[in-house]
CSV table of C-alpha atoms and ligand atoms in Angstrom, one decimal:
chain,number,residue,atom,x,y,z
A,1,MET,CA,-10.4,-19.7,19.0
A,2,THR,CA,-8.9,-17.9,22.0
A,3,ILE,CA,-5.9,-19.7,23.3
A,4,PRO,CA,-6.1,-20.4,27.1
A,5,VAL,CA,-3.1,-19.2,29.2
A,6,HIS,CA,-2.6,-20.4,32.7
A,7,LEU,CA,-0.8,-17.7,34.7
A,8,VAL,CA,0.9,-18.6,38.0
A,9,ASP,CA,2.4,-16.2,40.5
A,10,ASP,CA,2.3,-16.0,44.3
A,11,ASP,CA,2.4,-12.1,44.0
A,12,ARG,CA,-1.3,-11.3,43.6
A,13,ASP,CA,-0.8,-7.7,42.4
A,14,LEU,CA,1.7,-8.7,39.7
A,15,LEU,CA,-0.6,-11.7,38.8
A,16,ARG,CA,-3.6,-9.3,38.3
A,17,ALA,CA,-1.5,-6.9,36.2
A,18,THR,CA,0.0,-9.5,34.0
A,19,ALA,CA,-3.4,-11.2,33.6
A,20,GLN,CA,-4.9,-7.9,32.3
A,21,THR,CA,-2.0,-7.4,29.9
A,22,LEU,CA,-2.5,-10.8,28.4
A,23,GLN,CA,-6.2,-10.5,28.3
A,24,LEU,CA,-6.0,-7.3,26.3
A,25,ALA,CA,-3.7,-9.2,23.9
A,26,GLY,CA,-6.6,-11.6,23.3
A,27,PHE,CA,-5.7,-14.6,25.5
A,28,ASP,CA,-8.1,-16.4,27.7
A,29,ILE,CA,-6.5,-16.2,31.1
A,30,THR,CA,-6.9,-18.3,34.3
A,31,THR,CA,-4.8,-17.3,37.3
A,32,PHE,CA,-3.2,-19.5,40.0
A,33,THR,CA,-1.3,-18.4,43.1
A,34,SER,CA,0.6,-21.7,43.5
A,35,GLY,CA,2.2,-24.4,41.3
A,36,ARG,CA,0.1,-27.0,43.0
A,37,GLU,CA,-3.1,-25.4,42.0
A,38,ALA,CA,-1.8,-24.9,38.5
A,39,ILE,CA,-0.8,-28.5,37.9
A,40,ALA,CA,-4.1,-29.7,39.2
A,41,ALA,CA,-5.9,-27.7,36.5
A,42,LEU,CA,-3.9,-29.2,33.6
A,43,ASP,CA,-4.2,-32.3,31.5
A,44,GLU,CA,-2.5,-33.5,28.4
A,45,ASP,CA,-5.2,-32.1,26.2
A,46,PHE,CA,-4.6,-28.6,27.5
A,47,PRO,CA,-4.6,-26.5,24.3
A,48,GLY,CA,-2.7,-23.5,25.7
A,49,VAL,CA,0.4,-22.1,27.3
A,50,VAL,CA,1.5,-21.9,31.0
A,51,VAL,CA,3.3,-18.7,32.2
A,52,SER,CA,4.8,-19.0,35.6
A,53,ASP,CA,6.9,-17.1,38.1
A,54,ILE,CA,10.0,-19.0,39.2
A,55,ARG,CA,10.3,-18.0,42.8
A,56,MET,CA,7.3,-19.1,44.7
A,57,PRO,CA,6.9,-20.8,48.1
A,58,GLY,CA,6.1,-24.5,47.9
A,59,MET,CA,6.4,-25.7,44.3
A,60,ASP,CA,8.6,-23.3,42.4
A,61,GLY,CA,8.4,-22.6,38.7
A,62,LEU,CA,11.1,-25.1,37.8
A,63,GLU,CA,9.4,-27.9,39.7
A,64,LEU,CA,6.1,-26.9,38.1
A,65,PHE,CA,7.7,-27.1,34.7
A,66,ALA,CA,9.1,-30.6,35.5
A,67,GLN,CA,5.7,-31.8,36.5
A,68,ILE,CA,4.1,-30.3,33.3
A,69,GLN,CA,6.8,-32.1,31.3
A,70,GLY,CA,5.7,-35.4,32.9
A,71,LEU,CA,2.1,-34.6,32.0
A,72,ASP,CA,2.6,-33.5,28.4
A,73,ALA,CA,6.1,-32.5,27.3
A,74,GLU,CA,4.7,-30.4,24.5
A,75,ILE,CA,2.8,-27.9,26.7
A,76,PRO,CA,4.9,-24.7,26.3
A,77,VAL,CA,6.0,-23.1,29.6
A,78,VAL,CA,7.2,-19.6,29.8
A,79,LEU,CA,9.0,-18.8,33.0
A,80,VAL,CA,9.3,-15.3,34.5
A,81,THR,CA,12.2,-14.5,36.7
A,82,GLY,CA,14.1,-11.6,38.4
A,83,HIS,CA,17.6,-10.5,37.4
A,84,GLY,CA,20.7,-12.6,37.9
A,85,ASP,CA,19.3,-16.0,37.0
A,86,ILE,CA,21.0,-16.3,33.6
A,87,ALA,CA,22.8,-19.6,34.3
A,88,MET,CA,19.5,-21.1,35.5
A,89,ALA,CA,17.7,-19.7,32.5
A,90,VAL,CA,20.2,-21.3,30.1
A,91,LYS,CA,19.8,-24.7,31.8
A,92,ALA,CA,16.0,-24.5,31.9
A,93,ILE,CA,15.8,-23.7,28.1
A,94,LYS,CA,18.0,-26.7,27.5
A,95,ASP,CA,15.6,-28.7,29.5
A,96,GLY,CA,12.8,-27.6,27.3
A,97,VAL,CA,11.3,-24.5,28.9
A,98,TYR,CA,9.8,-22.6,26.0
A,99,ASP,CA,11.1,-19.1,27.0
A,100,PHE,CA,12.5,-17.0,29.8
A,101,VAL,CA,11.3,-13.5,30.5
A,102,THR,CA,13.1,-11.4,33.0
A,103,LYS,CA,11.4,-9.0,35.4
A,104,PRO,CA,10.7,-6.2,35.1
A,105,PHE,CA,9.6,-7.1,31.6
A,106,ALA,CA,8.3,-5.0,28.8
A,107,THR,CA,4.7,-6.2,28.1
A,108,ASP,CA,5.4,-6.5,24.4
A,109,ARG,CA,8.2,-9.0,25.1
A,110,LEU,CA,5.9,-11.2,27.2
A,111,ILE,CA,3.0,-11.0,24.7
A,112,GLN,CA,5.2,-11.9,21.9
A,113,SER,CA,6.6,-14.9,23.7
A,114,VAL,CA,3.2,-16.1,24.7
A,115,ARG,CA,1.9,-15.6,21.2
A,116,ARG,CA,4.6,-17.7,19.7
A,117,ALA,CA,4.2,-20.4,22.4
A,118,ALA,CA,0.5,-20.4,21.7
A,119,GLU,CA,1.1,-20.9,17.9
A,120,LYS,CA,3.4,-23.7,18.6
A,121,ARG,CA,0.8,-25.4,20.9
A,122,SER,CA,-1.9,-25.0,18.2
A,123,LEU,CA,0.3,-26.7,15.7
A,124,VAL,CA,1.0,-29.6,18.1
A,125,MET,CA,-2.7,-30.0,18.8
A,126,GLU,CA,-3.6,-29.8,15.1
A,127,ASN,CA,-1.0,-32.4,14.3
A,128,ARG,CA,-2.3,-34.7,17.0
A,129,ARG,CA,-5.8,-34.3,15.7
A,130,LEU,CA,-4.7,-35.2,12.2
A,131,ARG,CA,-2.7,-38.1,13.3
A,132,ALA,CA,-5.6,-39.4,15.4
A,133,ALA,CA,-7.9,-39.0,12.4
A,134,ALA,CA,-5.5,-40.8,10.2
A,135,ARG,CA,-5.1,-43.7,12.7
A,136,ASP,CA,-8.9,-43.9,12.9
A,137,VAL,CA,-9.0,-44.1,9.2
A,138,GLU,CA,-6.7,-47.1,9.3
A,139,GLY,CA,-3.4,-46.6,7.4
A,140,ASP,CA,-3.5,-48.4,4.1
A,141,LEU,CA,-7.1,-47.8,3.1
A,142,PRO,CA,-8.0,-44.3,4.0
A,143,LEU,CA,-11.3,-42.8,3.2
A,144,ILE,CA,-10.1,-39.3,2.6
A,145,GLY,CA,-12.3,-36.2,2.6
A,146,GLN,CA,-13.3,-33.4,4.9
A,147,SER,CA,-16.3,-32.2,3.0
A,148,ARG,CA,-19.6,-32.3,4.9
A,149,ALA,CA,-20.8,-35.3,2.9
A,150,MET,CA,-17.6,-37.3,3.7
A,151,LEU,CA,-17.7,-36.3,7.4
A,152,ARG,CA,-21.2,-37.5,7.6
A,153,LEU,CA,-20.4,-40.7,5.7
A,154,ARG,CA,-17.6,-41.5,8.0
A,155,ASP,CA,-19.8,-40.9,11.0
A,156,MET,CA,-22.5,-43.2,9.6
A,157,LEU,CA,-19.9,-45.9,8.8
A,158,ARG,CA,-18.6,-45.9,12.3
A,159,GLN,CA,-22.1,-46.1,13.7
A,160,ILE,CA,-23.3,-49.0,11.6
A,161,ALA,CA,-20.0,-50.9,10.9
A,162,ASP,CA,-20.3,-53.1,13.9
A,163,THR,CA,-24.0,-53.9,13.5
A,164,ASP,CA,-25.2,-56.8,11.4
A,165,VAL,CA,-27.4,-54.6,9.4
A,166,ASP,CA,-27.3,-55.0,5.6
A,167,VAL,CA,-26.1,-52.0,3.7
A,168,LEU,CA,-26.7,-50.7,0.2
A,169,VAL,CA,-24.0,-48.4,-1.1
A,170,THR,CA,-24.7,-46.2,-4.1
A,171,GLY,CA,-22.5,-43.9,-6.1
A,172,GLU,CA,-21.2,-43.3,-9.5
A,173,THR,CA,-18.1,-45.1,-10.8
A,174,GLY,CA,-15.0,-44.4,-8.8
A,175,THR,CA,-16.6,-42.7,-5.9
A,176,GLY,CA,-15.3,-45.2,-3.3
A,177,LYS,CA,-18.1,-47.8,-2.9
A,178,GLU,CA,-15.6,-50.7,-2.5
A,179,VAL,CA,-13.6,-48.7,0.0
A,180,VAL,CA,-16.8,-48.1,2.0
A,181,ALA,CA,-17.7,-51.8,1.8
A,182,THR,CA,-14.2,-52.8,3.0
A,183,LEU,CA,-14.3,-50.4,5.9
A,184,LEU,CA,-17.7,-51.7,7.0
A,185,HIS,CA,-16.0,-55.1,7.2
A,186,ARG,CA,-12.8,-54.0,8.8
A,187,TRP,CA,-14.5,-51.9,11.5
A,188,SER,CA,-16.8,-54.7,12.6
A,189,ARG,CA,-16.3,-57.8,14.6
A,190,ARG,CA,-16.7,-59.6,11.3
A,191,ALA,CA,-13.2,-58.5,10.4
A,192,LYS,CA,-12.0,-61.9,11.7
A,193,GLY,CA,-14.1,-63.5,9.0
A,194,HIS,CA,-13.7,-63.3,5.2
A,195,PHE,CA,-14.5,-60.3,3.1
A,196,VAL,CA,-16.0,-62.0,0.1
A,197,ALA,CA,-16.7,-60.0,-3.0
A,198,LEU,CA,-18.7,-60.9,-6.1
A,199,ASN,CA,-19.2,-58.7,-9.1
A,200,CYS,CA,-22.6,-59.5,-10.3
A,201,GLY,CA,-22.1,-57.6,-13.5
A,202,ALA,CA,-19.0,-59.4,-14.7
A,203,LEU,CA,-20.3,-63.0,-14.7
A,204,PRO,CA,-23.0,-64.9,-16.7
A,205,GLU,CA,-26.0,-66.0,-14.8
A,206,GLN,CA,-25.1,-69.7,-14.3
A,207,VAL,CA,-21.7,-68.8,-13.0
A,208,ILE,CA,-23.2,-66.3,-10.6
A,209,GLU,CA,-25.5,-68.9,-9.2
A,210,SER,CA,-22.9,-71.5,-8.5
A,211,GLU,CA,-20.5,-68.9,-7.2
A,212,LEU,CA,-23.0,-67.5,-4.8
A,213,PHE,CA,-24.9,-70.6,-3.7
A,214,GLY,CA,-22.4,-73.3,-4.3
A,215,HIS,CA,-23.2,-76.7,-5.7
A,216,GLU,CA,-22.9,-80.4,-5.4
A,217,PRO,CA,-21.1,-82.6,-8.0
A,218,GLY,CA,-23.4,-83.1,-10.9
A,219,ALA,CA,-25.7,-80.3,-10.0
A,220,PHE,CA,-25.4,-79.1,-13.6
A,221,THR,CA,-23.3,-80.1,-16.7
A,222,GLY,CA,-19.7,-79.4,-15.9
A,223,ALA,CA,-20.1,-79.4,-12.1
A,224,GLN,CA,-17.6,-82.0,-11.3
A,225,LYS,CA,-16.6,-81.1,-7.9
A,226,LYS,CA,-18.5,-79.9,-4.9
A,227,ARG,CA,-18.2,-76.1,-4.5
A,228,ILE,CA,-18.8,-74.0,-1.4
A,229,GLY,CA,-20.6,-70.9,-2.5
A,230,ARG,CA,-19.5,-67.4,-1.7
A,231,ILE,CA,-22.5,-66.8,0.6
A,232,GLU,CA,-21.4,-69.7,2.8
A,233,HIS,CA,-17.8,-68.7,2.6
A,234,SER,CA,-18.7,-65.3,3.8
A,235,SER,CA,-20.5,-66.6,6.9
A,236,GLY,CA,-19.1,-64.8,9.9
A,237,GLY,CA,-17.6,-62.2,7.6
A,238,THR,CA,-19.0,-59.9,4.9
A,239,LEU,CA,-20.5,-60.6,1.5
A,240,PHE,CA,-19.9,-57.7,-0.9
A,241,LEU,CA,-22.2,-57.9,-3.9
A,242,ASP,CA,-20.9,-55.4,-6.4
A,243,GLU,CA,-22.9,-54.0,-9.3
A,244,ILE,CA,-26.0,-55.6,-7.7
A,245,GLU,CA,-28.1,-53.9,-10.3
A,246,SER,CA,-26.7,-56.3,-12.9
A,247,MET,CA,-27.7,-59.4,-10.9
A,248,PRO,CA,-29.8,-61.7,-13.2
A,249,PRO,CA,-33.5,-61.9,-12.3
A,250,GLU,CA,-33.3,-65.6,-11.4
A,251,SER,CA,-30.5,-65.0,-8.9
A,252,GLN,CA,-32.4,-62.1,-7.4
A,253,VAL,CA,-35.2,-64.4,-6.4
A,254,ARG,CA,-32.8,-66.8,-4.7
A,255,MET,CA,-30.8,-64.0,-3.1
A,256,LEU,CA,-34.0,-62.5,-1.6
A,257,ARG,CA,-34.7,-65.9,0.0
A,258,VAL,CA,-31.2,-66.1,1.4
A,259,LEU,CA,-31.5,-62.6,2.9
A,260,GLU,CA,-34.9,-63.4,4.5
A,261,MET,CA,-34.1,-66.8,5.8
A,262,ARG,CA,-30.4,-66.4,6.5
A,263,GLU,CA,-29.7,-69.8,5.1
A,264,VAL,CA,-28.5,-71.2,1.8
A,265,THR,CA,-29.3,-74.2,-0.3
A,266,PRO,CA,-26.5,-75.2,-2.7
A,267,LEU,CA,-27.5,-76.1,-6.2
A,268,GLY,CA,-28.3,-79.7,-6.7
A,269,THR,CA,-29.1,-80.3,-3.0
A,270,ASN,CA,-32.1,-80.0,-0.7
A,271,GLU,CA,-29.8,-79.2,2.2
A,272,VAL,CA,-30.4,-76.1,4.0
A,273,ARG,CA,-27.4,-74.5,5.6
A,274,PRO,CA,-27.7,-71.6,8.1
A,275,VAL,CA,-25.3,-68.7,7.5
A,276,ASP,CA,-24.2,-65.9,9.7
A,277,LEU,CA,-24.6,-63.3,6.9
A,278,ARG,CA,-23.9,-59.7,6.5
A,279,VAL,CA,-24.4,-58.2,3.0
A,280,VAL,CA,-23.1,-55.0,1.6
A,281,ALA,CA,-24.3,-54.4,-1.9
A,282,ALA,CA,-23.1,-51.7,-4.2
A,283,ALA,CA,-25.0,-50.1,-7.1
A,284,LYS,CA,-24.2,-47.4,-9.6
A,285,VAL,CA,-27.8,-46.4,-10.1
A,286,ASP,CA,-30.5,-45.4,-7.8
A,287,LEU,CA,-32.5,-48.6,-7.3
A,288,GLY,CA,-35.2,-46.7,-5.5
A,289,ASP,CA,-36.1,-45.0,-8.8
A,290,PRO,CA,-38.2,-47.3,-11.0
A,291,ALA,CA,-36.9,-45.7,-14.1
A,292,GLN,CA,-33.3,-46.6,-13.2
A,293,ARG,CA,-34.1,-49.9,-11.5
A,294,GLY,CA,-34.9,-51.7,-14.8
A,295,ASP,CA,-35.6,-55.4,-14.0
A,296,PHE,CA,-34.2,-55.2,-10.6
A,297,ARG,CA,-36.8,-56.5,-8.1
A,298,GLU,CA,-38.4,-54.0,-6.0
A,299,ASP,CA,-38.7,-56.4,-3.1
A,300,LEU,CA,-35.0,-57.2,-3.2
A,301,TYR,CA,-34.3,-53.5,-3.2
A,302,TYR,CA,-36.3,-52.9,-0.1
A,303,ARG,CA,-34.8,-55.9,1.6
A,304,LEU,CA,-31.2,-54.6,0.9
A,305,ASN,CA,-32.0,-51.0,1.6
A,306,VAL,CA,-32.1,-51.3,5.4
A,307,VAL,CA,-29.4,-48.7,5.5
A,308,SER,CA,-28.3,-47.0,2.4
A,309,LEU,CA,-25.2,-44.9,2.0
A,310,ALA,CA,-25.1,-42.6,-1.0
A,311,ILE,CA,-21.6,-41.4,-1.9
A,312,PRO,CA,-21.8,-38.1,-3.8
A,313,PRO,CA,-19.8,-37.7,-7.0
A,314,LEU,CA,-16.6,-35.8,-6.6
A,315,ARG,CA,-17.9,-32.7,-8.5
A,316,GLU,CA,-20.4,-32.3,-5.6
A,317,ARG,CA,-17.7,-32.2,-3.0
A,318,ARG,CA,-15.0,-30.2,-4.7
A,319,ASP,CA,-13.5,-29.3,-1.3
A,320,ASP,CA,-12.1,-32.8,-1.3
A,321,VAL,CA,-10.3,-32.5,-4.6
A,322,PRO,CA,-7.1,-30.8,-3.4
A,323,LEU,CA,-6.9,-33.1,-0.4
A,324,LEU,CA,-7.3,-36.2,-2.4
A,325,PHE,CA,-4.9,-35.0,-5.1
A,326,GLY,CA,-2.3,-34.3,-2.4
A,327,TYR,CA,-2.8,-37.8,-1.0
A,328,PHE,CA,-2.5,-39.6,-4.3
A,329,ALA,CA,0.4,-37.5,-5.5
A,330,GLU,CA,2.3,-38.2,-2.3
A,331,ARG,CA,1.5,-41.9,-2.6
A,332,ALA,CA,2.6,-42.0,-6.2
A,333,ALA,CA,5.8,-40.1,-5.5
A,334,LYS,CA,6.7,-42.6,-2.9
A,335,ARG,CA,5.8,-45.6,-5.1
A,336,PHE,CA,7.6,-44.3,-8.2
A,337,GLY,CA,10.5,-42.8,-6.2
A,338,ARG,CA,9.9,-39.4,-7.6
A,339,ASP,CA,9.9,-35.9,-6.0
A,340,LEU,CA,6.6,-34.2,-5.5
A,341,PRO,CA,6.3,-31.8,-8.5
A,342,GLN,CA,5.4,-28.2,-8.1
A,343,LEU,CA,1.8,-27.5,-9.0
A,344,SER,CA,1.6,-25.5,-12.1
A,345,ALA,CA,-1.2,-23.0,-12.5
A,346,ALA,CA,-2.6,-25.1,-15.3
A,347,VAL,CA,-2.8,-28.2,-13.1
A,348,SER,CA,-4.5,-26.2,-10.3
A,349,ARG,CA,-7.0,-24.8,-12.7
A,350,HIS,CA,-7.7,-28.3,-14.0
A,351,LEU,CA,-8.2,-29.6,-10.4
A,352,SER,CA,-10.7,-26.9,-9.7
A,353,GLU,CA,-12.5,-26.8,-13.0
A,354,HIS,CA,-12.6,-30.4,-14.3
A,355,ALA,CA,-15.9,-32.3,-13.7
A,356,TRP,CA,-14.2,-35.6,-12.8
A,357,PRO,CA,-16.7,-38.0,-14.3
A,358,GLY,CA,-14.5,-40.9,-13.2
A,359,ASN,CA,-14.5,-39.4,-9.7
A,360,VAL,CA,-11.8,-40.4,-7.2
A,361,ARG,CA,-10.4,-43.1,-9.5
A,362,GLU,CA,-9.9,-40.6,-12.3
A,363,LEU,CA,-8.3,-38.1,-9.9
A,364,SER,CA,-5.9,-40.7,-8.6
A,365,HIS,CA,-4.8,-41.6,-12.1
A,366,PHE,CA,-4.4,-37.9,-12.9
A,367,ALA,CA,-2.2,-37.4,-9.8
A,368,GLU,CA,0.0,-40.3,-10.9
A,369,ARG,CA,0.5,-38.9,-14.3
A,370,ILE,CA,1.4,-35.5,-12.9
A,371,VAL,CA,4.0,-37.1,-10.6
A,372,LEU,CA,5.4,-39.1,-13.5
A,373,GLY,CA,5.9,-35.8,-15.3
A,374,MET,CA,3.3,-36.4,-18.0
A,375,GLN,CA,1.4,-33.2,-18.6
A,376,PRO,CA,-2.0,-34.5,-19.7
A,377,GLU,CA,-3.3,-32.8,-22.8
A,378,GLU,CA,-6.4,-31.5,-21.1
A,379,VAL,CA,-4.0,-29.5,-18.9
A,380,SER,CA,-1.4,-28.5,-21.4
A,381,GLY,CA,-4.2,-26.8,-23.3
A,382,ALA,CA,-2.0,-27.1,-26.4
A,383,GLY,CA,-4.7,-28.6,-28.5
A,384,LYS,CA,-4.9,-32.1,-29.7
A,385,ALA,CA,-2.4,-32.1,-32.5
A,386,ALA,CA,0.3,-30.2,-30.6
A,387,ALA,CA,-0.3,-32.4,-27.6
A,388,ALA,CA,0.2,-35.6,-29.5
A,389,GLU,CA,3.7,-34.6,-30.3
A,390,ALA,CA,4.5,-33.7,-26.7
A,391,VAL,CA,3.1,-36.9,-25.3
A,392,PRO,CA,5.7,-39.5,-24.7
A,393,LEU,CA,5.4,-42.8,-26.6
A,394,PRO,CA,4.5,-45.0,-23.6
A,395,GLU,CA,1.6,-42.8,-22.8
A,396,ARG,CA,0.5,-42.7,-26.4
A,397,LEU,CA,0.5,-46.5,-26.4
A,398,GLU,CA,-1.5,-46.5,-23.2
A,399,ARG,CA,-4.1,-44.2,-24.6
A,400,PHE,CA,-4.3,-46.2,-27.8
A,401,GLU,CA,-4.8,-49.4,-25.8
A,402,ALA,CA,-7.5,-47.8,-23.7
A,403,GLU,CA,-9.2,-46.6,-26.9
A,404,ILE,CA,-9.2,-50.1,-28.4
A,405,ILE,CA,-10.7,-51.6,-25.2
A,406,ARG,CA,-13.4,-49.0,-25.1
A,407,GLU,CA,-14.1,-49.5,-28.8
A,408,THR,CA,-14.3,-53.3,-28.3
A,409,LEU,CA,-16.7,-53.0,-25.3
A,410,ARG,CA,-18.8,-50.6,-27.2
A,411,SER,CA,-19.2,-52.8,-30.2
A,412,HIS,CA,-20.1,-55.8,-28.0
A,413,GLY,CA,-22.5,-53.9,-25.8
A,414,GLY,CA,-20.3,-54.5,-22.7
A,415,ASP,CA,-20.3,-58.2,-23.1
A,416,VAL,CA,-17.2,-59.6,-21.3
A,417,GLN,CA,-17.0,-62.9,-23.1
A,418,GLN,CA,-17.2,-61.4,-26.5
A,419,SER,CA,-14.8,-58.6,-25.7
A,420,LEU,CA,-12.3,-61.1,-24.3
A,421,ALA,CA,-12.6,-63.2,-27.4
A,422,ALA,CA,-12.2,-60.1,-29.6
A,423,LEU,CA,-9.2,-58.8,-27.7
A,424,GLY,CA,-7.6,-62.2,-27.2
A,425,VAL,CA,-6.4,-61.5,-23.7
A,426,PRO,CA,-6.9,-63.5,-20.5
A,427,ARG,CA,-9.8,-62.4,-18.2
A,428,LYS,CA,-7.5,-61.2,-15.4
A,429,THR,CA,-5.4,-59.1,-17.8
A,430,PHE,CA,-8.6,-57.6,-19.2
A,431,TYR,CA,-9.9,-56.6,-15.8
A,432,ASP,CA,-6.5,-55.2,-14.8
A,433,LYS,CA,-6.5,-53.1,-17.9
A,434,LEU,CA,-10.1,-51.8,-17.3
A,435,GLN,CA,-9.0,-50.9,-13.8
A,436,ARG,CA,-5.8,-49.2,-15.0
A,437,HIS,CA,-7.6,-47.1,-17.6
A,438,GLY,CA,-10.5,-46.3,-15.4
A,439,ILE,CA,-12.9,-48.0,-17.9
A,440,VAL,CA,-16.2,-49.1,-16.5
A,441,ARG,CA,-17.6,-52.1,-18.3
A,442,SER,CA,-21.2,-51.5,-17.3
A,443,ASP,CA,-21.1,-48.1,-19.0
A,444,TYR,CA,-21.2,-50.1,-22.2
A,445,ALA,CA,-23.8,-52.6,-21.1
A,446,GLY,CA,-26.7,-53.0,-23.5
A,447,LYS,CA,-25.6,-50.1,-25.7
A,448,LYS,CA,-24.3,-51.6,-28.8
A,449,GLY,CA,-23.0,-49.3,-31.4
B,1,ATP,N1,-12.4,-41.1,-0.2
B,1,ATP,C1,-11.4,-41.8,-0.7
B,1,ATP,N2,-10.1,-41.7,-0.2
B,1,ATP,C2,-9.1,-42.3,-0.7
B,1,ATP,N3,-9.2,-43.1,-1.8
B,1,ATP,C3,-10.4,-43.3,-2.4
B,1,ATP,C4,-11.5,-42.6,-1.9
B,1,ATP,N4,-12.6,-42.9,-2.7
B,1,ATP,C5,-12.1,-43.8,-3.6
B,1,ATP,N5,-10.8,-44.0,-3.4
B,1,ATP,C6,-9.9,-44.8,-4.3
B,1,ATP,O1,-10.4,-44.6,-5.7
B,1,ATP,C7,-10.5,-45.8,-6.4
B,1,ATP,C8,-11.9,-46.1,-6.7
B,1,ATP,O2,-12.6,-46.4,-5.6
B,1,ATP,P1,-13.6,-47.7,-5.5
B,1,ATP,O3,-13.0,-48.9,-6.2
B,1,ATP,O4,-14.0,-47.9,-4.1
B,1,ATP,O5,-14.8,-47.1,-6.3
B,1,ATP,P2,-16.2,-47.7,-6.7
B,1,ATP,O6,-17.2,-46.8,-6.3
B,1,ATP,O7,-16.3,-49.1,-6.3
B,1,ATP,O8,-16.1,-47.7,-8.3
B,1,ATP,P3,-16.7,-48.7,-9.4
B,1,ATP,O9,-18.2,-48.4,-9.4
B,1,ATP,O10,-16.1,-48.2,-10.7
B,1,ATP,O11,-16.4,-50.0,-9.0
B,1,ATP,C9,-9.8,-46.8,-5.5
B,1,ATP,O12,-8.5,-46.9,-5.8
B,1,ATP,C10,-10.0,-46.2,-4.1
B,1,ATP,O13,-9.0,-46.7,-3.2
B,2,MG,MG1,-16.3,-50.9,-7.3
């Protein structure tokens, strides 16, 4: 991009000559013969540099500088002056004038000064743009990514967040489906209401039903107290149905009804309660594909799929890998009170060559390990046996634990109850551990072995 330079001088001949010089140096020049005209043509988003003579009738160069400061103190101003103004020059520089060039000047001197000023301005503008983007993407839950797919995704999110349309989010594990669902909620008027999440894959059918629809006392054995269902609880907010592909068939029928009628009937009642509903559902498989859909109802799929957002796997948007890695490493360094480590060639290579089957989640764990100074064996390239010696005990224990959990899930076909019983840990601990190790329960569903 050519940087615009606004050139101000009441001496028209000199103005024309200087304009030519700067044009040849590659700048985009607009000329003004008075400070008043010049200030009128500026605003705070002006991406360039102002070069002005000091001695001018009416508004002089110093006054023009003062007015520009009021508009945007970071627009660089280069002042041009005759001999003998050294004291003034020193004061002006202190006040924030970018540079002083004395007449008659060597053209190189002016060009260099303007070039540096232009670079500085570009940096300022770039920083502002990044900061604005970060603000947009709301501090604590950023959706990072500058790949085309992510830019498009963010655009879509912004467009549909504040509509009441139901959304189906698909993507492999760890691609950011929950992040997207949360943003849809936060960027909508519904942010005042609750964001209510239910993982349809983690609960047995009966629990799902009473969780979703609520129940009256005595609706079924064990239902002692009345329970407000999550659908109702989400009224005015957002209902996030995670792993919707695992919703039991019975519940699917009821859910379809809820989506169509926008009302809910708690178990054990005939009462019909209207709900102000917005559903965001997430699936790891393409429900539009009959082969992947399994026993998921086609009609429910079409009902949910008013708008669908597909988040591509990380390996299909490799441009985002360094960006995400940088973000996670910085966050981890802050959290663990460590310095950001230098990137070794091996780590860089791993970043660009690894396929990231666990997607963004895997990458974030990787970044944390690097910050903690653990050289993962896939990076150290030292081979398994050698690596085992180099790996510190805590990490070996971690890996061992992850392996046991995977093994247990595998042998119970992903069944949570059975795995819990086999491992002898509380449910919450179990889910925490899955999360920490990046283990996805549904990967083991129905595959006993
Ligand atoms: N674009 C992104 N920018 C920053 N963080 C991200 C991004 N995508 C995902 N993450 C982070 O990666 C982790 C996994 O994301 P998330 O839980 O949304 O994935 P998911 O698609 O729901 O995965 P799963 O299917 O396994 O539940 C989270 O810690 C999330 O904050
Ligand atoms: Mg998720």
